[in-house]
Backbone as ProteinMPNN parsed JSONL, in Angstrom:
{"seq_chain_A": "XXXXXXXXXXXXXXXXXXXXXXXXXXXXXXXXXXXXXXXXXXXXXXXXXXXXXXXXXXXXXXXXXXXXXXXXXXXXXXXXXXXXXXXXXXXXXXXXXXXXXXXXXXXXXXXXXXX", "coords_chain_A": {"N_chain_A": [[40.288, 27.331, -2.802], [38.477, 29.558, -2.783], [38.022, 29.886, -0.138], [40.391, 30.794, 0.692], [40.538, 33.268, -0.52], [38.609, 35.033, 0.633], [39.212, 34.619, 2.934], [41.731, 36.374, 2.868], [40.298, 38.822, 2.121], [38.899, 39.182, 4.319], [41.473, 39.369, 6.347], [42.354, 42.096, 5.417], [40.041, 43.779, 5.539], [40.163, 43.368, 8.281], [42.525, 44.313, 9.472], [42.33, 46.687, 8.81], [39.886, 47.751, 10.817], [41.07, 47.108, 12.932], [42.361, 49.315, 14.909], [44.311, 49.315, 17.072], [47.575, 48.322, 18.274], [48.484, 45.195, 19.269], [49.692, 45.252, 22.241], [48.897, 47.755, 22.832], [46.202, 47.539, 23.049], [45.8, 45.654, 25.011], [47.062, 46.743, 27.52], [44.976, 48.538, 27.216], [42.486, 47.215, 27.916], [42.897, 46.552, 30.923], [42.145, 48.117, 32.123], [40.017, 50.309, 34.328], [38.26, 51.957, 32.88], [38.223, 50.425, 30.484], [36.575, 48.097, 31.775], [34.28, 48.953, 32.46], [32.476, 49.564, 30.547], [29.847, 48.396, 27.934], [27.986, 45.317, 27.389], [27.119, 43.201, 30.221], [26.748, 40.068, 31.44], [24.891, 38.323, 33.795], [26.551, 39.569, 35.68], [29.084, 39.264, 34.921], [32.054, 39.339, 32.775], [32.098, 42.228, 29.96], [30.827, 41.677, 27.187], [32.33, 42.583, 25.102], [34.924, 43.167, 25.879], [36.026, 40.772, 26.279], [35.913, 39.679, 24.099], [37.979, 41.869, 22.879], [39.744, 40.477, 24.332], [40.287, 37.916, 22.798], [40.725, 38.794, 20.544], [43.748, 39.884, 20.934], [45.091, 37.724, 21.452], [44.714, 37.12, 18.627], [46.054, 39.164, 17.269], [48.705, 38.455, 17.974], [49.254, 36.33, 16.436], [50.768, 34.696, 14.2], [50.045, 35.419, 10.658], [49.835, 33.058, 8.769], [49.607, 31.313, 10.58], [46.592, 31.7, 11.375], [43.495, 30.259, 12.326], [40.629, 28.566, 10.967], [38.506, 29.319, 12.96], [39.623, 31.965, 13.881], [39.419, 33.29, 11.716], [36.701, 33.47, 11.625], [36.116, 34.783, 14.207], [37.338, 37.806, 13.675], [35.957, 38.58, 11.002], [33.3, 38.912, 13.007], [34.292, 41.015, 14.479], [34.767, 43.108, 12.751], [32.322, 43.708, 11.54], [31.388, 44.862, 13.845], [33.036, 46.798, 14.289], [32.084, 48.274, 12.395], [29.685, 49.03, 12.205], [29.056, 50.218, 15.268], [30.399, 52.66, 14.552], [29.194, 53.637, 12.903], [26.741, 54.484, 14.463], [27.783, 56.713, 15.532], [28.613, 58.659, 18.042], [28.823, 60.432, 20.568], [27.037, 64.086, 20.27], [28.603, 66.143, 21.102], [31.785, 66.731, 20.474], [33.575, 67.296, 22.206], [33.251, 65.496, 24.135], [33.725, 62.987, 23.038], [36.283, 61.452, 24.154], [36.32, 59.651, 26.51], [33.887, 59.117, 26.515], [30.906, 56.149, 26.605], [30.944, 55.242, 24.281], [33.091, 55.084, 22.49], [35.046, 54.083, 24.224], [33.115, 51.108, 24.338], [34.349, 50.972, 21.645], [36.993, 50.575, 21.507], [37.811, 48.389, 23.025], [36.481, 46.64, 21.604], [39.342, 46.914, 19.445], [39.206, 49.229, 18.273], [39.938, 52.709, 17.825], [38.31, 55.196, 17.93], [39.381, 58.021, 17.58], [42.303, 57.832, 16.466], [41.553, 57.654, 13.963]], "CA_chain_A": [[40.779, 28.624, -3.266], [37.798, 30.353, -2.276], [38.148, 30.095, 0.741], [41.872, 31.745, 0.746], [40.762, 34.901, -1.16], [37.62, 35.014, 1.604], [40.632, 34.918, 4.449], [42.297, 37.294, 2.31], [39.395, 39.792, 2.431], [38.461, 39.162, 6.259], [42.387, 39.493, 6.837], [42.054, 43.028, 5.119], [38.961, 43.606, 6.552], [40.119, 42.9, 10.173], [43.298, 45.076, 9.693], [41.62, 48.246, 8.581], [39.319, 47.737, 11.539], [41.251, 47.342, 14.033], [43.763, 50.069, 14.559], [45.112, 49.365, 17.597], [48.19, 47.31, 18.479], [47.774, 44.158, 20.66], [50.35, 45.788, 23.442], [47.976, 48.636, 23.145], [44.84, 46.904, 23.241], [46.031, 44.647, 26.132], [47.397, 47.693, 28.564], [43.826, 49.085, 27.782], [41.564, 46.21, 28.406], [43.65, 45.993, 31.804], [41.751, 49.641, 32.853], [38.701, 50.407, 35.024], [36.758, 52.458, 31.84], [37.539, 49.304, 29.951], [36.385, 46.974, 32.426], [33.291, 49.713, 33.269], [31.682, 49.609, 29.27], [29.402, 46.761, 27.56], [27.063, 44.024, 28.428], [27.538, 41.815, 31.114], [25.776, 38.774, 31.556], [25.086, 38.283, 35.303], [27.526, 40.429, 36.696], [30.256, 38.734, 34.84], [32.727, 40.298, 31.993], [31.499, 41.866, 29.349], [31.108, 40.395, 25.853], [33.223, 43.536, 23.934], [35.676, 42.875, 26.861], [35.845, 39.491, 26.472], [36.097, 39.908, 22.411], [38.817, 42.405, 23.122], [41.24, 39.335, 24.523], [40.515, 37.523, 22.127], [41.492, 40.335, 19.164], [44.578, 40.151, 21.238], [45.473, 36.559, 20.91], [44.806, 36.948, 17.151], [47.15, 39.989, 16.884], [49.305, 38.211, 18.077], [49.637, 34.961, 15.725], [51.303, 34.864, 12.416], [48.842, 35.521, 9.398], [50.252, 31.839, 8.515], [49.001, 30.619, 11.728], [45.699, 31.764, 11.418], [42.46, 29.313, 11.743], [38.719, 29.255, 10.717], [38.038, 30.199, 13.881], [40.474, 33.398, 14.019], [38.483, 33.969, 10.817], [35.182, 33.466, 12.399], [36.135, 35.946, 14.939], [37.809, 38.509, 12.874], [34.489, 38.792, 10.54], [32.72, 39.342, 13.537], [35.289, 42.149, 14.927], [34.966, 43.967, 11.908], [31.106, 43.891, 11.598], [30.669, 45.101, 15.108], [33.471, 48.21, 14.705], [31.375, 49.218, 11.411], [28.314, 49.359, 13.136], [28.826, 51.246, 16.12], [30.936, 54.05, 14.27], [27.559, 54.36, 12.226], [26.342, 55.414, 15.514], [28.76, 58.444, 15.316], [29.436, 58.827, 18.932], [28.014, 62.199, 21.239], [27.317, 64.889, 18.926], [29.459, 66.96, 21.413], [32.907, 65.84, 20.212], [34.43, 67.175, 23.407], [33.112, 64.778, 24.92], [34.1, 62.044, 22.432], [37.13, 60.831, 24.648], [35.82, 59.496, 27.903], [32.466, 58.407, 26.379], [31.106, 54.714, 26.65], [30.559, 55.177, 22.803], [34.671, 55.757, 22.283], [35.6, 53.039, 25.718], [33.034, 50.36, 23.729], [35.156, 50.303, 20.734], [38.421, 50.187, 21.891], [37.336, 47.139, 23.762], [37.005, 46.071, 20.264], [40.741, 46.899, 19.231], [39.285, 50.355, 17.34], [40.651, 53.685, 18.854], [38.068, 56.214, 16.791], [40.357, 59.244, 18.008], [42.958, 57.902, 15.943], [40.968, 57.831, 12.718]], "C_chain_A": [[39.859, 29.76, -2.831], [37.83, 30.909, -0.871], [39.323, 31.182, 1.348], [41.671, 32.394, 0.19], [39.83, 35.061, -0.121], [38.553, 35.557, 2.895], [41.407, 36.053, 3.723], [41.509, 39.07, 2.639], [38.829, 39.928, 3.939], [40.137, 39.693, 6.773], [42.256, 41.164, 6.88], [41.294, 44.189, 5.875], [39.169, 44.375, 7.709], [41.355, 44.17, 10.383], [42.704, 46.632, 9.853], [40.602, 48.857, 9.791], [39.347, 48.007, 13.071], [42.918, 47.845, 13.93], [44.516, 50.243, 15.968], [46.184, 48.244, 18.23], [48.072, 46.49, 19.32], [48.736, 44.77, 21.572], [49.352, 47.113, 23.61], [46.792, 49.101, 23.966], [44.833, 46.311, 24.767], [46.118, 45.644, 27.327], [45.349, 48.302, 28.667], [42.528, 48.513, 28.228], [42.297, 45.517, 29.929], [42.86, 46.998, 33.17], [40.291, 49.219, 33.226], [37.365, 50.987, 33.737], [37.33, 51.509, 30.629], [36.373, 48.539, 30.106], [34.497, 47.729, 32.952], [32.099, 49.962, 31.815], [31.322, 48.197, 28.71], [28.33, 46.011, 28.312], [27.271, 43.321, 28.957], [26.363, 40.563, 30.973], [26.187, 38.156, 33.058], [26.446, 38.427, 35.882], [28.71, 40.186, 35.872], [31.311, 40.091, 33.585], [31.995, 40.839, 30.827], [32.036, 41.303, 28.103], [32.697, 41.337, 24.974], [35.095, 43.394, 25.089], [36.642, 41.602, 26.502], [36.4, 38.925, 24.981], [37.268, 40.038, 22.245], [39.962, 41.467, 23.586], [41.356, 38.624, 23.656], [41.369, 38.074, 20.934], [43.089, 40.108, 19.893], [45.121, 39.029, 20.755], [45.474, 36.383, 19.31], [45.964, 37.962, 16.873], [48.377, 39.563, 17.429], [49.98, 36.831, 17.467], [50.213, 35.444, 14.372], [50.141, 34.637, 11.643], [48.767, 33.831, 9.314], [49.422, 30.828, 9.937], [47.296, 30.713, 12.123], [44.876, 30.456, 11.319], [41.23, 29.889, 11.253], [38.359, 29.837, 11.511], [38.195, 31.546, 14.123], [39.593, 34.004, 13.196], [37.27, 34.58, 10.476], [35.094, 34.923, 12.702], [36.676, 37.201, 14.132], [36.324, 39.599, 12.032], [33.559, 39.762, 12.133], [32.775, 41.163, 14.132], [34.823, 43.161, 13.938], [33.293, 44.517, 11.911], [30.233, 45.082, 12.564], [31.55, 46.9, 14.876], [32.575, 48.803, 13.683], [30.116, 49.95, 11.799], [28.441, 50.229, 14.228], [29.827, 52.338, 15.596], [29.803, 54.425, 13.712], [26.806, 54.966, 13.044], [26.805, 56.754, 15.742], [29.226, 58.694, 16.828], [28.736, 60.27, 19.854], [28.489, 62.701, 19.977], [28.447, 66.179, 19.47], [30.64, 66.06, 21.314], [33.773, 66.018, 21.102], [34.594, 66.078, 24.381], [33.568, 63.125, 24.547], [35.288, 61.072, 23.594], [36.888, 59.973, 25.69], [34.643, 58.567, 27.64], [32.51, 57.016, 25.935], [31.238, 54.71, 24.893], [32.108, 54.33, 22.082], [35.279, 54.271, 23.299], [35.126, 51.332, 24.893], [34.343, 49.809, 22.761], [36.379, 49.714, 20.53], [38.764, 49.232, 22.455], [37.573, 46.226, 22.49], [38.311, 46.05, 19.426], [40.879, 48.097, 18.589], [39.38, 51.676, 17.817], [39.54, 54.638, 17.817], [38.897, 57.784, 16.697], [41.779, 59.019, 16.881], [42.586, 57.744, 14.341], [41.285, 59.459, 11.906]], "O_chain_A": [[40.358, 30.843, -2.527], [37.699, 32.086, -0.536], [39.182, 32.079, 2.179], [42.77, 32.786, -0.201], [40.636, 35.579, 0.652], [38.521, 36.598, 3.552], [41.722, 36.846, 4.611], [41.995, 40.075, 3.157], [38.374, 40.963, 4.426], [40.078, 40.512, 7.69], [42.09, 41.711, 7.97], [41.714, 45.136, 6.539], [38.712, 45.451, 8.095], [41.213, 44.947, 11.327], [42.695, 47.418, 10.801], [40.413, 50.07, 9.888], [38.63, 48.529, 13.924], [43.959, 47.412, 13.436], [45.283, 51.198, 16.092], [45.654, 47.241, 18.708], [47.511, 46.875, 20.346], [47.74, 45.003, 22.256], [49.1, 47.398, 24.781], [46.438, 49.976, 24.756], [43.917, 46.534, 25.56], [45.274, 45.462, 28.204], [44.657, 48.424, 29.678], [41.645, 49.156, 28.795], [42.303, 44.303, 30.133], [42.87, 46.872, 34.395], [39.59, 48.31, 32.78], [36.178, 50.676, 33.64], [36.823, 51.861, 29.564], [35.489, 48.273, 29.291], [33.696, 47.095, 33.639], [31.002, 50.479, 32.027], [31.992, 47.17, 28.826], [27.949, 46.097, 29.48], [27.763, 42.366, 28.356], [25.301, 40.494, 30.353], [27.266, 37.697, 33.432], [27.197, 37.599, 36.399], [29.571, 41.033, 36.108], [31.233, 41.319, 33.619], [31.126, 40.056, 30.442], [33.1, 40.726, 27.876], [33.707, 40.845, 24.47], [36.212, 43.619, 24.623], [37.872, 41.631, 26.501], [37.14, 37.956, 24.814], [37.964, 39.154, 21.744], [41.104, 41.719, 23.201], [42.53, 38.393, 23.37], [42.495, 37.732, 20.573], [43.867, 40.225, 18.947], [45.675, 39.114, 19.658], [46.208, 35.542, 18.791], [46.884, 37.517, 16.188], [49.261, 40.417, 17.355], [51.016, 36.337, 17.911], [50.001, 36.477, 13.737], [49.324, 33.76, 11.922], [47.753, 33.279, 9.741], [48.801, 29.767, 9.878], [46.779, 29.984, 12.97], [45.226, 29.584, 10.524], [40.844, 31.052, 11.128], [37.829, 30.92, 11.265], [37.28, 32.285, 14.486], [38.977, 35.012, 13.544], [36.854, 35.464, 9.727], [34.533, 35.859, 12.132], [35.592, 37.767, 13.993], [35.888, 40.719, 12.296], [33.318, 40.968, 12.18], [31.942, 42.067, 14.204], [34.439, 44.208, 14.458], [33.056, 45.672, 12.266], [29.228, 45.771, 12.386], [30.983, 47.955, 15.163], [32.188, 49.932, 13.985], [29.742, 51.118, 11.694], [27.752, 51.236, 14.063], [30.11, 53.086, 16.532], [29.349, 55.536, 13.985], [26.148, 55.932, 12.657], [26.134, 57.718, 16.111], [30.421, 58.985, 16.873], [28.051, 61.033, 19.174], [29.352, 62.416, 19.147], [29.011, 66.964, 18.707], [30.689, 64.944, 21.83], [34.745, 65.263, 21.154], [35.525, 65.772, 25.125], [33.729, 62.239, 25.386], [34.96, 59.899, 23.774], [37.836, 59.195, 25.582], [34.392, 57.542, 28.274], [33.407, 56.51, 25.262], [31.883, 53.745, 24.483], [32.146, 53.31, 21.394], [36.032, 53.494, 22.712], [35.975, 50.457, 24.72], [35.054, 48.814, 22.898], [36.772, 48.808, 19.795], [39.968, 48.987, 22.534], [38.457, 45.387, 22.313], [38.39, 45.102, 18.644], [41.995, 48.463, 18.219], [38.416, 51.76, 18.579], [40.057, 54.82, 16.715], [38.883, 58.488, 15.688], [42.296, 60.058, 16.47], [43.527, 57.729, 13.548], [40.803, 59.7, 10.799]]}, "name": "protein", "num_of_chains": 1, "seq": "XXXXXXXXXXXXXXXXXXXXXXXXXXXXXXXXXXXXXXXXXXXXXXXXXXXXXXXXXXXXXXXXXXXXXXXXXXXXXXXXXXXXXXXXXXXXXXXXXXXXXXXXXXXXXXXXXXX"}
């Protein structure tokens, strides 16, 4: 039972977190200032990239279909958008759109523009 109010609160969580739809997400992890933000690890994709497909494959399962793992990841998802909005982003907000700050998160599934 614990466990299913736990998935309950990560489900929650994960929604509130990530506000953009997987057809969204997917068209924009398809782009060059996706594919151009993040850490690589020798040359390869990076991790928020890499995250970002995953987030997709989860937005795309039935709640019902969820596993531990989804849950795993989810947790993580959420952790990571809280944290770099605490960063706030350039303090010039013109510049907000374009910037890796803004490109990061959305990688993650979180659009801060639409906040």
């Amino acid at each position: 039972m614990a466990q299913t109010e736990d998935h309950e609160t990560i489900w929650k969580d994960f929604k509130g977190a990530v506000n953009m739809t997987a057809s969204a997400l997917e068209k924009f992890l398809e782009t060059d200032e996706s594919q151009s933000v993040g850490q690589k690890k020798d040359g390869g994709e990076a991790t928020g990239h890499k995250k970002g497909r995953r987030i997709v494959e989860i937005l795309h399962k039935k709640k019902a279909d969820l596993d531990d793992d989804d849950y795993a990841h989810m947790k993580k998802v959420v952790g990571y958008v809280h944290r770099h909005l605490k960063q706030g982003g350039p303090e010039d907000r013109s510049k907000t759109k374009d910037s890796p700050w803004r490109l990061s998160l959305m990688n993650w599934g979180h659009d801060p523009l639409k906040d």
